[in-house]
CSV table of C-alpha atoms in Angstrom, one decimal:
chain,number,residue,atom,x,y,z
A,154,UNK,CA,208.4,85.9,120.0
A,155,UNK,CA,207.4,82.9,118.1
A,156,UNK,CA,209.9,82.5,115.2
A,157,UNK,CA,208.6,79.9,112.8
A,158,UNK,CA,211.7,79.8,110.4
A,159,UNK,CA,213.9,78.6,113.2
A,160,UNK,CA,211.5,76.1,114.6
A,161,UNK,CA,209.9,75.1,111.1
A,162,UNK,CA,212.5,75.8,108.7
A,163,UNK,CA,210.8,74.2,105.8
A,164,UNK,CA,207.8,76.8,105.7
A,165,UNK,CA,207.8,79.3,102.8
A,166,UNK,CA,208.3,82.9,103.8
A,167,UNK,CA,205.1,83.8,103.0
A,168,UNK,CA,203.6,81.9,105.7
A,169,UNK,CA,205.8,83.4,108.0
A,170,UNK,CA,204.2,87.2,107.7
A,171,UNK,CA,201.1,88.2,110.2
A,172,UNK,CA,200.4,84.3,111.2
A,173,UNK,CA,202.8,83.7,114.3
A,174,UNK,CA,204.6,86.7,114.8
A,175,UNK,CA,203.2,89.6,116.6
A,176,UNK,CA,200.0,91.8,115.1
A,177,UNK,CA,200.1,95.1,113.8
A,178,UNK,CA,196.4,96.1,115.3
A,179,UNK,CA,195.4,96.3,119.3
A,180,UNK,CA,198.5,96.0,120.7
A,181,UNK,CA,196.5,96.3,124.2
A,182,UNK,CA,195.3,92.7,123.4
A,183,UNK,CA,198.9,91.1,123.3
A,184,UNK,CA,199.0,91.4,127.0
A,185,UNK,CA,196.5,89.7,127.9
A,186,UNK,CA,197.9,86.7,125.7
A,187,UNK,CA,201.1,86.3,127.6
A,188,UNK,CA,199.0,84.4,130.5
A,189,UNK,CA,197.2,82.7,128.5
A,190,UNK,CA,200.0,80.9,127.0
A,191,UNK,CA,199.9,82.0,123.9
A,192,UNK,CA,203.6,83.5,123.9
A,193,UNK,CA,204.6,81.0,127.2
A,194,UNK,CA,204.4,77.6,127.5
A,195,UNK,CA,201.5,77.5,125.1
A,196,UNK,CA,202.6,77.5,121.4
A,197,UNK,CA,201.2,79.7,118.9
A,198,UNK,CA,197.5,80.5,118.9
A,199,UNK,CA,195.6,78.9,115.6
A,200,UNK,CA,193.8,81.5,113.9
A,201,UNK,CA,190.3,80.2,112.4
A,202,UNK,CA,187.0,80.6,112.1
A,203,UNK,CA,184.8,78.6,114.5
A,204,UNK,CA,180.6,77.8,114.1
A,205,UNK,CA,178.6,76.7,116.7
A,206,UNK,CA,175.5,75.4,117.7
A,207,UNK,CA,172.3,75.3,115.5
A,208,UNK,CA,169.5,72.9,115.4
A,209,UNK,CA,171.8,69.9,114.7
A,210,UNK,CA,172.8,66.5,116.8
A,211,UNK,CA,176.1,67.9,116.5
A,212,UNK,CA,175.7,71.2,117.5
A,213,UNK,CA,178.0,71.1,120.1
A,214,UNK,CA,180.8,70.2,118.1
A,215,UNK,CA,182.0,73.5,116.2
A,216,UNK,CA,183.2,73.3,112.6
A,217,UNK,CA,186.7,74.8,112.4
A,218,UNK,CA,188.5,76.5,109.4
A,219,UNK,CA,192.2,77.0,110.0
A,220,UNK,CA,193.9,80.0,108.3
A,221,UNK,CA,195.5,80.8,105.4
A,222,UNK,CA,195.5,76.9,104.7
A,223,UNK,CA,191.8,76.7,104.9
A,224,UNK,CA,192.0,73.4,106.4
A,225,UNK,CA,188.2,72.5,107.9
A,226,UNK,CA,188.0,70.2,111.0
A,227,UNK,CA,185.5,69.2,113.9
A,228,UNK,CA,186.3,70.2,117.6
A,229,UNK,CA,184.4,69.1,120.4
A,230,UNK,CA,182.6,71.3,123.4
A,231,UNK,CA,183.5,74.7,122.0
A,232,UNK,CA,179.9,75.7,123.3
A,233,UNK,CA,178.3,74.8,126.7
A,234,UNK,CA,174.7,74.3,125.5
A,235,UNK,CA,173.0,73.4,122.2
A,236,UNK,CA,171.7,76.9,121.1
A,237,UNK,CA,169.9,78.2,117.8
A,238,UNK,CA,168.8,81.9,117.2
A,239,UNK,CA,172.3,82.5,118.6
A,240,UNK,CA,175.6,84.7,117.7
A,241,UNK,CA,179.1,84.9,118.2
A,242,UNK,CA,181.8,87.7,118.8
A,243,UNK,CA,185.6,87.0,119.5
A,244,UNK,CA,188.4,89.0,122.0
A,245,UNK,CA,190.9,88.6,119.1
A,246,UNK,CA,193.8,86.6,120.0
A,247,UNK,CA,192.2,85.4,123.6
A,248,UNK,CA,188.6,83.9,123.2
A,249,UNK,CA,185.8,83.4,121.2
A,250,UNK,CA,182.4,83.9,123.2
A,251,UNK,CA,178.9,82.3,123.0
A,252,UNK,CA,175.6,82.6,125.3
A,253,UNK,CA,172.2,83.1,125.2
A,254,UNK,CA,169.9,81.6,122.2
A,255,UNK,CA,167.4,78.9,121.9
A,256,UNK,CA,167.5,75.8,123.7
A,257,UNK,CA,164.5,73.7,124.4
A,258,UNK,CA,164.7,73.1,127.8
A,259,UNK,CA,164.5,76.8,128.8
A,260,UNK,CA,161.9,77.5,126.5
A,261,UNK,CA,159.7,80.4,126.3
A,262,UNK,CA,162.9,82.0,127.9
A,263,UNK,CA,165.9,82.1,126.1
A,264,UNK,CA,169.0,80.0,127.4
A,265,UNK,CA,170.9,82.1,130.4
A,266,UNK,CA,174.2,80.3,129.8
A,267,UNK,CA,177.4,81.9,128.4
A,268,UNK,CA,180.4,80.4,127.3
A,269,UNK,CA,184.1,81.5,126.3
A,270,UNK,CA,186.6,79.1,123.9
A,271,UNK,CA,190.0,80.1,124.6
A,272,UNK,CA,192.3,80.4,121.5
A,273,UNK,CA,195.5,79.8,123.2
A,274,UNK,CA,194.7,76.5,125.5
A,275,UNK,CA,191.6,75.7,123.3
A,276,UNK,CA,189.5,74.7,126.1
A,277,UNK,CA,186.2,76.0,126.8
A,278,UNK,CA,185.5,78.3,129.8
A,279,UNK,CA,181.9,78.4,131.7
A,280,UNK,CA,180.9,82.0,133.0
A,281,UNK,CA,178.7,83.3,134.8
A,282,UNK,CA,174.8,83.1,133.9
A,283,UNK,CA,173.1,86.3,131.8
A,284,UNK,CA,172.1,88.9,133.6
A,285,UNK,CA,168.3,88.8,133.5
A,286,UNK,CA,166.2,91.6,134.3
A,287,UNK,CA,162.2,91.5,134.5
A,288,UNK,CA,161.8,91.8,130.6
A,289,UNK,CA,158.6,94.3,130.5
A,290,UNK,CA,161.3,97.2,132.1
A,291,UNK,CA,163.1,97.2,128.5
A,292,UNK,CA,166.4,95.6,129.9
A,293,UNK,CA,166.2,91.8,130.1
A,294,UNK,CA,168.7,89.2,129.1
A,295,UNK,CA,168.9,89.0,125.2
A,296,UNK,CA,166.8,85.8,124.8
A,297,UNK,CA,167.2,84.6,121.6
A,298,UNK,CA,167.3,86.1,118.3
A,299,UNK,CA,170.0,88.3,119.2
A,300,UNK,CA,173.3,90.1,117.4
A,301,UNK,CA,176.5,90.2,118.9
A,302,UNK,CA,179.5,92.5,118.2
A,303,UNK,CA,183.0,93.2,119.9
A,304,UNK,CA,185.3,96.3,120.4
A,305,UNK,CA,188.7,93.6,120.9
A,306,UNK,CA,190.6,94.3,124.2
A,307,UNK,CA,188.1,95.9,125.7
A,308,UNK,CA,184.1,94.3,125.5
A,309,UNK,CA,181.8,92.0,123.7
A,310,UNK,CA,177.9,92.8,123.7
A,311,UNK,CA,174.8,90.5,123.0
A,312,UNK,CA,172.3,93.6,122.0
A,313,UNK,CA,168.1,92.8,121.2
A,314,UNK,CA,166.5,89.8,121.2
A,315,UNK,CA,163.5,87.8,122.5
A,316,UNK,CA,164.2,89.2,126.1
A,317,UNK,CA,162.7,86.4,127.7
A,318,UNK,CA,164.6,85.8,130.7
A,319,UNK,CA,161.3,83.9,132.7
A,320,UNK,CA,160.6,80.3,131.6
A,321,UNK,CA,157.1,80.2,133.7
A,322,UNK,CA,155.3,82.5,130.9
A,323,UNK,CA,155.5,83.5,127.6
A,324,UNK,CA,156.5,87.1,127.7
A,325,UNK,CA,155.3,88.5,124.3
A,326,UNK,CA,158.4,91.3,124.5
A,327,UNK,CA,161.7,92.0,122.6
A,328,UNK,CA,164.3,94.0,124.1
A,329,UNK,CA,166.5,97.4,122.8
A,330,UNK,CA,169.2,96.3,125.5
A,331,UNK,CA,172.6,94.6,125.0
A,332,UNK,CA,174.6,92.6,127.6
A,333,UNK,CA,177.9,93.7,127.8
A,334,UNK,CA,180.8,91.4,128.8
A,335,UNK,CA,183.8,92.8,130.0
A,336,UNK,CA,187.0,91.0,128.6
A,337,UNK,CA,189.6,92.0,131.4
A,338,UNK,CA,187.1,89.9,134.0
A,339,UNK,CA,184.5,88.9,132.3
A,340,UNK,CA,182.1,90.7,134.2
A,341,UNK,CA,178.5,91.7,132.8
A,342,UNK,CA,176.3,95.0,132.5
A,343,UNK,CA,173.4,96.1,130.5
A,344,UNK,CA,173.5,98.7,128.0
A,345,UNK,CA,170.5,100.2,127.2
A,346,UNK,CA,169.3,101.1,125.1
A,347,UNK,CA,171.5,99.5,122.4
A,348,UNK,CA,169.4,99.8,119.1
A,349,UNK,CA,167.1,102.9,118.3
A,350,UNK,CA,164.1,103.0,119.6
A,351,UNK,CA,160.6,104.7,118.5
A,352,UNK,CA,157.1,103.3,117.2
A,353,UNK,CA,158.3,101.1,114.2
A,354,UNK,CA,159.4,98.3,116.9
A,355,UNK,CA,158.1,95.2,117.3
A,356,UNK,CA,155.2,93.6,119.3
A,357,UNK,CA,154.3,96.9,121.4
A,358,UNK,CA,157.6,97.1,122.6
A,359,UNK,CA,160.5,99.0,121.8
A,360,UNK,CA,163.4,96.4,120.7
A,361,UNK,CA,164.1,94.4,118.3
A,362,UNK,CA,164.9,90.4,117.1
A,363,UNK,CA,166.1,88.4,114.7
A,364,UNK,CA,168.8,90.6,113.5
A,365,UNK,CA,172.3,90.5,113.5
A,366,UNK,CA,175.5,92.8,114.0
A,367,UNK,CA,179.4,92.9,113.5
A,368,UNK,CA,181.5,95.7,114.2
A,369,UNK,CA,184.7,97.6,113.3
A,370,UNK,CA,186.8,96.8,116.4
A,371,UNK,CA,187.7,99.9,118.3
A,372,UNK,CA,184.9,102.4,116.4
A,373,UNK,CA,181.5,101.1,116.8
A,374,UNK,CA,179.2,97.9,116.5
A,375,UNK,CA,176.8,97.9,113.4
A,376,UNK,CA,173.2,96.1,114.2
A,377,UNK,CA,171.6,95.2,110.5
A,378,UNK,CA,167.9,94.0,109.8
A,379,UNK,CA,165.8,92.1,112.1
A,380,UNK,CA,161.9,92.2,113.2
A,381,UNK,CA,160.4,96.0,114.2
A,382,UNK,CA,157.1,96.5,112.6
A,383,UNK,CA,158.2,94.4,110.0
A,384,UNK,CA,161.3,92.8,108.5
A,385,UNK,CA,163.4,96.3,108.6
A,386,UNK,CA,166.1,97.2,106.1
A,387,UNK,CA,168.0,100.1,108.7
A,388,UNK,CA,171.2,99.7,110.5
A,389,UNK,CA,172.0,101.1,113.6
A,390,UNK,CA,175.5,102.3,114.7
A,391,UNK,CA,176.5,102.3,118.4
A,392,UNK,CA,179.8,104.0,118.6
A,393,UNK,CA,182.1,102.2,121.6
A,394,UNK,CA,183.5,105.8,123.1
A,395,UNK,CA,179.8,106.8,124.2
A,396,UNK,CA,177.3,103.6,123.8
A,397,UNK,CA,174.8,105.6,122.1
A,398,UNK,CA,173.2,104.4,119.3
A,399,UNK,CA,172.5,106.4,116.3
A,400,UNK,CA,170.2,104.8,113.3
A,401,UNK,CA,171.8,105.6,109.5
A,402,UNK,CA,170.4,107.3,107.2
A,403,UNK,CA,168.9,106.3,103.5
A,404,UNK,CA,172.4,106.0,102.2
A,405,UNK,CA,173.0,103.0,105.0
A,406,UNK,CA,169.7,100.9,104.5
A,407,UNK,CA,170.0,97.4,103.2
A,408,UNK,CA,168.4,96.7,100.0
A,409,UNK,CA,165.6,94.7,101.1
A,410,UNK,CA,164.7,94.2,104.8
A,411,UNK,CA,165.1,91.0,106.0
A,412,UNK,CA,165.4,89.2,109.3
A,413,UNK,CA,167.6,86.3,109.7
A,414,UNK,CA,170.1,88.5,108.8
A,415,UNK,CA,173.8,87.7,109.1
A,416,UNK,CA,176.6,89.6,109.4
A,417,UNK,CA,180.6,89.6,109.4
A,418,UNK,CA,183.5,92.1,109.0
A,419,UNK,CA,186.4,93.6,107.2
A,420,UNK,CA,188.4,94.7,110.1
A,421,UNK,CA,188.7,98.9,109.5
A,422,UNK,CA,186.7,98.5,105.9
A,423,UNK,CA,183.2,97.4,105.7
A,424,UNK,CA,180.4,95.2,107.4
A,425,UNK,CA,178.9,92.6,105.1
A,426,UNK,CA,174.7,91.3,105.7
A,427,UNK,CA,173.5,88.5,104.3
A,428,UNK,CA,169.2,89.2,104.3
A,429,UNK,CA,168.4,85.8,105.3
A,430,UNK,CA,164.4,85.6,105.5
A,431,UNK,CA,164.7,86.3,102.0
A,432,UNK,CA,167.4,83.6,101.3
A,433,UNK,CA,167.9,85.2,97.4
A,434,UNK,CA,171.9,85.2,98.2
A,435,UNK,CA,172.0,88.9,98.2
A,436,UNK,CA,174.9,90.2,100.1
A,437,UNK,CA,174.3,94.5,101.3
A,438,UNK,CA,177.5,96.3,101.9
A,439,UNK,CA,178.4,99.0,104.6
A,440,UNK,CA,181.5,100.6,104.1
A,441,UNK,CA,182.8,101.8,107.5
A,442,UNK,CA,184.4,104.7,106.3
A,443,UNK,CA,181.5,106.4,104.7
A,444,UNK,CA,178.2,104.8,106.8
A,445,UNK,CA,177.2,104.1,103.3
A,446,UNK,CA,175.9,100.6,101.4
A,447,UNK,CA,176.0,98.6,98.2
A,448,UNK,CA,175.6,95.7,97.1
A,449,UNK,CA,178.0,92.9,96.5
A,450,UNK,CA,178.1,92.1,92.6
A,451,UNK,CA,178.3,88.7,92.8
A,452,UNK,CA,176.0,86.6,94.9
A,453,UNK,CA,175.9,83.9,97.3
A,454,UNK,CA,176.5,80.7,95.4
A,455,UNK,CA,173.1,79.5,96.5
A,456,UNK,CA,169.9,80.8,98.9
A,457,UNK,CA,170.3,80.1,102.6
A,458,UNK,CA,168.8,81.9,105.8
A,459,UNK,CA,170.9,82.0,109.2
A,460,UNK,CA,173.5,80.2,108.9
A,461,UNK,CA,177.3,80.6,110.2
A,462,UNK,CA,179.5,83.3,108.5
A,463,UNK,CA,183.0,84.7,109.4
A,464,UNK,CA,186.3,86.8,108.3
A,465,UNK,CA,189.8,86.4,108.2
A,466,UNK,CA,190.9,90.1,107.7
A,467,UNK,CA,191.9,91.5,104.8
A,468,UNK,CA,192.0,87.7,103.4
A,469,UNK,CA,188.7,86.5,102.8
A,470,UNK,CA,185.0,85.8,104.7
A,471,UNK,CA,183.9,83.1,104.8
A,472,UNK,CA,179.7,81.8,104.7
A,473,UNK,CA,178.7,78.4,105.8
A,474,UNK,CA,176.4,76.2,103.6
A,475,UNK,CA,172.9,76.0,105.5
A,476,UNK,CA,172.0,72.5,104.8
A,477,UNK,CA,174.4,69.0,104.8
A,478,UNK,CA,176.5,70.6,102.4
A,479,UNK,CA,180.1,70.6,103.0
A,480,UNK,CA,181.5,73.7,101.6
A,481,UNK,CA,182.0,77.1,102.2
A,482,UNK,CA,181.6,80.5,99.7
A,483,UNK,CA,184.7,82.6,100.0
A,484,UNK,CA,185.2,85.9,99.1
A,485,UNK,CA,188.1,87.3,98.7
A,486,UNK,CA,188.9,90.6,100.0
A,487,UNK,CA,188.9,93.2,98.8
A,488,UNK,CA,187.4,92.3,95.7
A,489,UNK,CA,185.1,90.6,97.0
A,490,UNK,CA,185.2,87.8,94.4
A,491,UNK,CA,183.7,84.4,95.3
A,492,UNK,CA,184.7,80.8,95.0
A,493,UNK,CA,184.4,78.1,96.4
A,494,UNK,CA,185.7,75.8,98.9
A,495,UNK,CA,185.5,72.6,101.2
A,496,UNK,CA,186.3,72.0,104.8
A,497,UNK,CA,183.1,71.8,106.0
A,498,UNK,CA,181.5,68.3,107.6
A,499,UNK,CA,178.0,69.4,108.1
A,500,UNK,CA,175.7,73.0,107.0
A,501,UNK,CA,174.4,75.2,110.0
A,502,UNK,CA,171.7,76.9,109.8
A,503,UNK,CA,169.0,78.0,112.6
A,504,UNK,CA,171.6,80.8,114.0
A,505,UNK,CA,174.6,79.1,115.1
A,506,UNK,CA,177.5,81.5,116.8
A,507,UNK,CA,180.4,82.5,114.5
A,508,UNK,CA,183.6,83.7,115.3
A,509,UNK,CA,186.8,84.0,114.4
A,510,UNK,CA,190.5,84.5,115.4
A,511,UNK,CA,192.2,87.0,112.9
A,512,UNK,CA,196.1,86.8,112.2
A,513,UNK,CA,195.8,90.8,110.7
A,514,UNK,CA,193.5,92.3,112.7
């Protein structure tokens, strides 16, 4: 075990707990850290949130905000390809994953590249190209406009999206499937369906587009908003044990239907949903204990859409500027009270990939 008090005795006692010692949650994930240098030979893992991608000349450079000191910096080469309309997820303590998304070189298809950012060694690993199955079967790759969630220690999911994986023709379909990546060996499979189907779906096909997702790790993934026949206020829940999605009831609806949503979660407690297309600054909160929604009393400091967001569970969640700004909206947990902090070098919009490595998870 790394003991900060022995190697850096000037640090306050309050900084020791939960930052560099063993974690309380998901003990099975810790074993994989041993071979990735987190405990042997590589020093301690940095806890931080990351935002990479979006339509920016610096999109390959990620914004990093370290926990708990909230110091911002930039990290190059976190993702392998400039992508927007994307989403990210993390195998906590091990790696953050980004795949697919919009890239002009692949249009009208989504990019087929996937990569992971290793938290211990701080290097990017390029993975096998994303599984591509003909989209008319409604089981294609995510394309762009998808949402991601993670069952930490087990698998990550990239769900829904444009579903286009053939760049030779514009295919007006969306997908209801998810690409599932096993964390043990990074192999892919298709989960179908990953969201509920029905006559409300977009483009004449049973899929969803431009929503986002997050998770109660170990329990279920939650997909919020997006375009069905119109801007959706619905939330789908997919239990990890069965991988069978169900639409939650009317007590678990967003206050306003929206696409370009962004989601993040306080592990074990709640999901936070930002209804991007309306750019009102409102925040919906889904309590995991009851699967019911409410509206957070304090809005974002300014309206924004399709930005980056991440969480340091039981401490705060952070929402990036979506323009050329340099601040984050910080919402303390569990009070959901807002402050504005610095730390960004370049605001991100257009659906960047966001993920975090959390100490209390």
